[in-house]
Amino acid sequence: MAEKPTVLFVCVHNAGRSQMAAGWLRHLAGDGVEVLSAGSAPAGTINPIAVEAMAEVGIDIAAQQPKLLSDSAVQASDVVITMGCGDACPFYPGKRYEDWKLDDPAGQGLESVRPIRDEIRGRVEALIASLG
């Protein structure tokens, strides 16, 4: 793996789970990891409840914009974390892939999104530990 690994988080809309995961990784790993996120069918804007849930723990993801998943983003990544994007995520040999089964925060209230946010934090902490 590269000296500074690149991690790509992918979900369908790139508006909730993948944005929260990217926010956690930037927050917890600092400059030690390059962080990317994208969606197979990106939404027009980030989920405001995801923004609010992350703001509660001092992480600002409000300026993030959903982005379309590209082959180049996958090729540039050492680790690709998928979150319900199904077969839309391209597969390249030699990449580390993980599929995180997480509830989708879309259409849910803050009370329902908080546990998703907290589960993502735990998974990101384990990811950081595995990157060495």
Coordinates of N, CA and C in Angstrom, one line a residue:
M1 N 0.8 -1.2 0.0 CA 0.0 0.0 0.0 C 0.9 1.2 0.0
A2 N 0.4 2.3 -0.6 CA 1.2 3.5 -0.7 C 1.5 4.1 0.7
E3 N 2.6 4.9 0.7 CA 3.0 5.6 2.0 C 1.8 6.3 2.6
K4 N 1.1 7.0 1.7 CA -0.2 7.7 2.2 C -1.3 7.1 1.4
P5 N -2.0 6.1 2.0 CA -3.0 5.4 1.3 C -4.2 6.2 0.9
T6 N -4.9 5.9 -0.1 CA -6.1 6.5 -0.6 C -7.3 5.6 -0.4
V7 N -8.3 6.2 0.3 CA -9.5 5.4 0.6 C -10.7 6.1 -0.1
L8 N -11.5 5.3 -0.8 CA -12.6 5.8 -1.6 C -13.9 5.1 -0.9
F9 N -14.8 6.0 -0.5 CA -16.1 5.6 0.0 C -17.1 5.7 -1.0
V10 N -17.9 4.7 -1.3 CA -18.9 4.7 -2.4 C -20.3 4.3 -1.8
C11 N -21.3 5.1 -2.1 CA -22.7 4.7 -1.9 C -23.5 5.2 -3.1
V12 N -24.7 4.9 -3.1 CA -25.5 5.3 -4.3 C -25.6 6.8 -4.5
H13 N -26.0 7.5 -3.5 CA -26.2 9.0 -3.8 C -25.1 9.9 -3.3
N14 N -24.1 9.3 -2.6 CA -22.9 10.1 -2.1 C -23.4 11.3 -1.3
A15 N -24.5 11.1 -0.6 CA -25.1 12.2 0.1 C -25.2 12.0 1.6
G16 N -25.0 10.7 2.1 CA -25.2 10.4 3.5 C -24.0 9.6 4.0
R17 N -24.2 8.2 3.9 CA -23.2 7.3 4.5 C -21.8 7.6 4.0
S18 N -21.5 7.7 2.7 CA -20.2 7.8 2.3 C -19.6 9.2 2.7
Q19 N -20.5 10.2 2.7 CA -20.0 11.5 3.2 C -19.6 11.5 4.6
M20 N -20.5 10.8 5.5 CA -20.2 10.8 6.9 C -18.9 10.0 7.1
A21 N -18.7 8.9 6.4 CA -17.5 8.1 6.5 C -16.2 8.9 6.1
A22 N -16.3 9.6 5.0 CA -15.2 10.5 4.6 C -14.9 11.6 5.6
G23 N -16.0 12.1 6.2 CA -15.8 13.1 7.2 C -15.1 12.6 8.5
W24 N -15.5 11.4 8.9 CA -14.8 10.7 10.0 C -13.4 10.4 9.7
L25 N -13.1 9.9 8.5 CA -11.7 9.5 8.2 C -10.8 10.8 8.1
R26 N -11.3 11.8 7.5 CA -10.5 13.1 7.5 C -10.2 13.6 8.9
H27 N -11.3 13.5 9.8 CA -11.2 14.0 11.2 C -10.2 13.1 12.0
L28 N -10.3 11.8 11.9 CA -9.5 10.9 12.7 C -8.1 10.6 12.2
A29 N -7.9 10.6 10.9 CA -6.6 10.3 10.3 C -5.8 11.5 9.9
G30 N -6.5 12.6 9.8 CA -5.8 13.9 9.4 C -5.2 13.7 8.0
D31 N -3.9 14.2 7.9 CA -3.3 14.2 6.6 C -2.7 12.8 6.3
G32 N -2.8 11.8 7.1 CA -2.2 10.5 6.9 C -2.9 9.7 5.9
V33 N -4.1 10.1 5.4 CA -4.8 9.3 4.4 C -5.5 10.3 3.4
E34 N -5.4 9.9 2.2 CA -6.1 10.7 1.1 C -7.6 10.1 1.1
V35 N -8.6 11.0 1.2 CA -10.0 10.6 1.3 C -10.8 11.0 0.1
L36 N -11.4 10.0 -0.5 CA -12.3 10.3 -1.6 C -13.7 9.7 -1.3
S37 N -14.7 10.3 -1.9 CA -16.1 9.7 -1.9 C -16.8 10.0 -3.2
A38 N -17.7 9.0 -3.5 CA -18.4 9.2 -4.8 C -19.7 8.3 -4.7
G39 N -20.6 8.5 -5.7 CA -21.8 7.8 -5.8 C -22.1 7.3 -7.1
S40 N -22.8 6.1 -7.2 CA -23.1 5.6 -8.5 C -24.2 6.4 -9.2
A41 N -25.1 7.0 -8.4 CA -26.2 7.9 -8.9 C -26.2 9.1 -7.9
P42 N -25.3 10.0 -8.0 CA -25.2 11.1 -6.9 C -26.4 12.0 -6.9
A43 N -26.7 12.3 -5.6 CA -27.8 13.3 -5.4 C -27.4 14.7 -5.8
G44 N -28.3 15.6 -5.8 CA -28.0 17.0 -6.1 C -27.3 17.7 -4.9
T45 N -27.6 17.3 -3.7 CA -27.0 17.9 -2.5 C -26.8 16.8 -1.4
I46 N -25.9 17.2 -0.5 CA -25.7 16.3 0.7 C -26.9 16.3 1.6
N47 N -27.1 15.2 2.2 CA -28.3 15.0 3.1 C -28.1 16.0 4.3
P48 N -29.1 16.9 4.5 CA -28.9 17.9 5.6 C -28.9 17.2 7.0
I49 N -29.6 16.1 7.1 CA -29.6 15.4 8.4 C -28.2 14.8 8.7
A50 N -27.6 14.3 7.7 CA -26.2 13.8 7.8 C -25.3 14.9 8.2
V51 N -25.5 16.1 7.6 CA -24.7 17.2 8.0 C -24.9 17.6 9.5
E52 N -26.1 17.6 9.9 CA -26.5 18.0 11.3 C -25.9 16.9 12.2
A53 N -26.0 15.7 11.9 CA -25.5 14.6 12.8 C -24.0 14.7 13.0
M54 N -23.3 15.0 11.9 CA -21.8 15.2 12.0 C -21.5 16.4 12.7
A55 N -22.2 17.5 12.5 CA -22.0 18.7 13.2 C -22.1 18.6 14.8
E56 N -22.9 17.7 15.2 CA -23.1 17.4 16.6 C -21.8 16.9 17.2
V57 N -20.9 16.2 16.4 CA -19.7 15.7 17.0 C -18.5 16.5 16.5
G58 N -18.8 17.7 16.0 CA -17.7 18.7 15.7 C -17.1 18.5 14.3
I59 N -17.8 17.8 13.4 CA -17.2 17.6 12.0 C -18.1 18.2 11.0
D60 N -17.6 19.1 10.3 CA -18.3 19.9 9.3 C -18.2 19.3 7.9
I61 N -19.3 18.7 7.4 CA -19.3 18.2 6.0 C -20.2 19.0 5.1
A62 N -20.7 20.1 5.6 CA -21.7 20.9 4.9 C -21.2 21.4 3.5
A63 N -19.9 21.6 3.3 CA -19.4 22.1 2.0 C -19.2 21.0 1.0
Q64 N -19.3 19.7 1.4 CA -19.1 18.6 0.5 C -20.2 18.5 -0.5
Q65 N -19.9 18.0 -1.7 CA -20.8 17.9 -2.8 C -20.8 16.4 -3.3
P66 N -22.0 15.9 -3.5 CA -22.0 14.5 -4.1 C -21.3 14.5 -5.5
K67 N -20.5 13.5 -5.7 CA -19.7 13.3 -6.9 C -20.1 12.0 -7.6
L68 N -20.0 11.9 -8.9 CA -20.2 10.7 -9.7 C -19.0 9.8 -9.6
L69 N -19.2 8.5 -9.3 CA -18.2 7.5 -9.2 C -17.5 7.4 -10.6
S70 N -16.2 7.4 -10.6 CA -15.4 7.3 -11.9 C -14.5 6.1 -11.8
D71 N -14.1 5.5 -12.9 CA -13.1 4.5 -12.9 C -11.8 5.1 -12.4
S72 N -11.5 6.3 -12.7 CA -10.2 6.9 -12.2 C -10.1 7.0 -10.7
A73 N -11.2 7.3 -10.1 CA -11.2 7.3 -8.6 C -10.9 6.0 -8.0
V74 N -11.5 4.9 -8.6 CA -11.3 3.6 -8.1 C -9.8 3.2 -8.4
Q75 N -9.3 3.5 -9.6 CA -7.9 3.2 -9.9 C -7.0 3.9 -9.0
A76 N -7.3 5.1 -8.5 CA -6.4 5.9 -7.7 C -6.4 5.4 -6.2
S77 N -7.3 4.6 -5.9 CA -7.5 4.2 -4.5 C -6.9 2.9 -4.1
D78 N -6.4 2.8 -2.9 CA -5.8 1.6 -2.3 C -6.9 0.7 -1.7
V79 N -7.9 1.4 -1.1 CA -9.0 0.8 -0.4 C -10.3 1.4 -0.9
V80 N -11.3 0.5 -1.3 CA -12.6 0.9 -1.8 C -13.6 0.4 -0.8
I81 N -14.3 1.3 -0.2 CA -15.4 0.9 0.8 C -16.7 1.1 0.1
T82 N -17.5 0.1 -0.1 CA -18.8 0.3 -0.7 C -19.9 0.2 0.4
M83 N -21.0 0.9 0.1 CA -22.1 0.9 1.1 C -23.4 0.9 0.3
G84 N -23.7 -0.3 -0.2 CA -25.0 -0.5 -0.9 C -25.0 0.0 -2.3
C85 N -23.8 0.1 -3.0 CA -23.9 0.5 -4.4 C -24.0 -0.7 -5.3
G86 N -24.1 -1.9 -4.8 CA -24.3 -3.1 -5.6 C -23.3 -3.3 -6.7
D87 N -23.7 -3.6 -7.9 CA -22.8 -3.9 -8.9 C -22.3 -2.6 -9.7
A88 N -22.7 -1.5 -9.2 CA -22.3 -0.2 -9.9 C -20.8 0.1 -9.7
C89 N -20.2 -0.5 -8.7 CA -18.8 -0.2 -8.4 C -17.9 -1.0 -9.2
P90 N -17.0 -0.4 -10.0 CA -16.1 -1.2 -10.8 C -15.1 -1.9 -9.9
F91 N -14.6 -3.1 -10.4 CA -13.7 -3.9 -9.7 C -12.4 -4.0 -10.4
Y92 N -11.3 -3.7 -9.7 CA -10.0 -3.8 -10.3 C -9.1 -4.7 -9.4
P93 N -8.5 -5.7 -10.0 CA -7.6 -6.6 -9.2 C -6.5 -5.8 -8.5
G94 N -6.2 -6.3 -7.3 CA -5.1 -5.6 -6.5 C -5.6 -4.5 -5.6
K95 N -6.9 -4.2 -5.6 CA -7.5 -3.2 -4.7 C -8.1 -4.0 -3.5
R96 N -8.1 -3.3 -2.4 CA -8.7 -3.9 -1.2 C -10.2 -3.4 -1.2
Y97 N -11.1 -4.3 -1.2 CA -12.5 -3.9 -1.2 C -13.2 -4.3 0.1
E98 N -14.0 -3.5 0.7 CA -14.9 -3.9 1.8 C -16.3 -3.4 1.5
D99 N -17.3 -4.2 1.9 CA -18.7 -3.7 1.8 C -19.2 -3.6 3.2
W100 N -19.6 -2.3 3.5 CA -20.1 -2.0 4.8 C -21.6 -2.0 4.7
K101 N -22.3 -2.9 5.4 CA -23.7 -3.0 5.4 C -24.2 -2.0 6.5
L102 N -24.8 -0.9 6.0 CA -25.2 0.2 6.9 C -26.6 0.6 6.5
D103 N -27.4 1.0 7.5 CA -28.7 1.6 7.1 C -28.5 2.9 6.4
D104 N -29.4 3.2 5.5 CA -29.3 4.4 4.7 C -30.0 5.5 5.4
P105 N -29.3 6.7 5.7 CA -29.9 7.8 6.4 C -30.9 8.6 5.6
A106 N -31.1 8.3 4.3 CA -32.0 9.0 3.5 C -33.4 8.9 4.0
G107 N -34.0 10.1 4.2 CA -35.4 10.1 4.6 C -35.6 9.9 6.1
Q108 N -34.5 9.7 6.9 CA -34.7 9.4 8.3 C -34.4 10.7 9.1
G109 N -34.9 10.7 10.3 CA -34.7 11.9 11.2 C -33.4 11.7 11.9
L110 N -33.0 12.8 12.7 CA -31.7 12.8 13.4 C -31.6 11.7 14.4
E111 N -32.7 11.3 15.1 CA -32.6 10.2 16.1 C -32.2 8.9 15.4
S112 N -32.6 8.7 14.2 CA -32.3 7.5 13.5 C -30.9 7.5 12.8
V113 N -30.4 8.7 12.5 CA -29.1 8.9 11.8 C -28.0 8.8 12.8
R114 N -28.2 9.2 14.1 CA -27.1 9.2 15.0 C -26.5 7.8 15.2
P115 N -27.2 6.7 15.3 CA -26.6 5.4 15.5 C -25.8 5.0 14.2
I116 N -26.3 5.4 13.0 CA -25.6 5.2 11.8 C -24.2 5.9 11.8
R117 N -24.3 7.2 12.2 CA -23.1 8.0 12.3 C -22.1 7.3 13.3
D118 N -22.5 6.8 14.4 CA -21.7 6.2 15.4 C -21.1 4.9 14.9
E119 N -21.9 4.1 14.2 CA -21.4 2.9 13.7 C -20.3 3.1 12.6
I120 N -20.5 4.1 11.8 CA -19.5 4.5 10.8 C -18.2 4.9 11.5
R121 N -18.3 5.6 12.6 CA -17.1 6.0 13.3 C -16.3 4.8 13.7
G122 N -17.0 3.8 14.3 CA -16.3 2.6 14.7 C -15.7 1.8 13.6
R123 N -16.3 1.8 12.5 CA -15.8 1.1 11.3 C -14.6 1.9 10.7
V124 N -14.6 3.2 10.8 CA -13.5 4.0 10.3 C -12.3 3.9 11.2
E125 N -12.6 3.8 12.5 CA -11.5 3.6 13.5 C -10.8 2.2 13.2
A126 N -11.6 1.2 12.9 CA -11.0 -0.1 12.6 C -10.2 -0.1 11.3
L127 N -10.8 0.7 10.3 CA -10.1 0.9 9.0 C -8.7 1.5 9.2
I128 N -8.7 2.6 10.0 CA -7.4 3.3 10.3 C -6.4 2.3 10.9
A129 N -6.8 1.6 11.9 CA -6.0 0.6 12.5 C -5.4 -0.4 11.5
S130 N -6.3 -0.8 10.6 CA -5.8 -1.8 9.6 C -4.9 -1.3 8.5
L131 N -4.9 0.1 8.4 CA -4.0 0.7 7.4 C -2.6 0.8 8.0
G132 N -2.4 0.7 9.3 CA -1.1 0.7 9.9 C -0.7 2.1 10.1

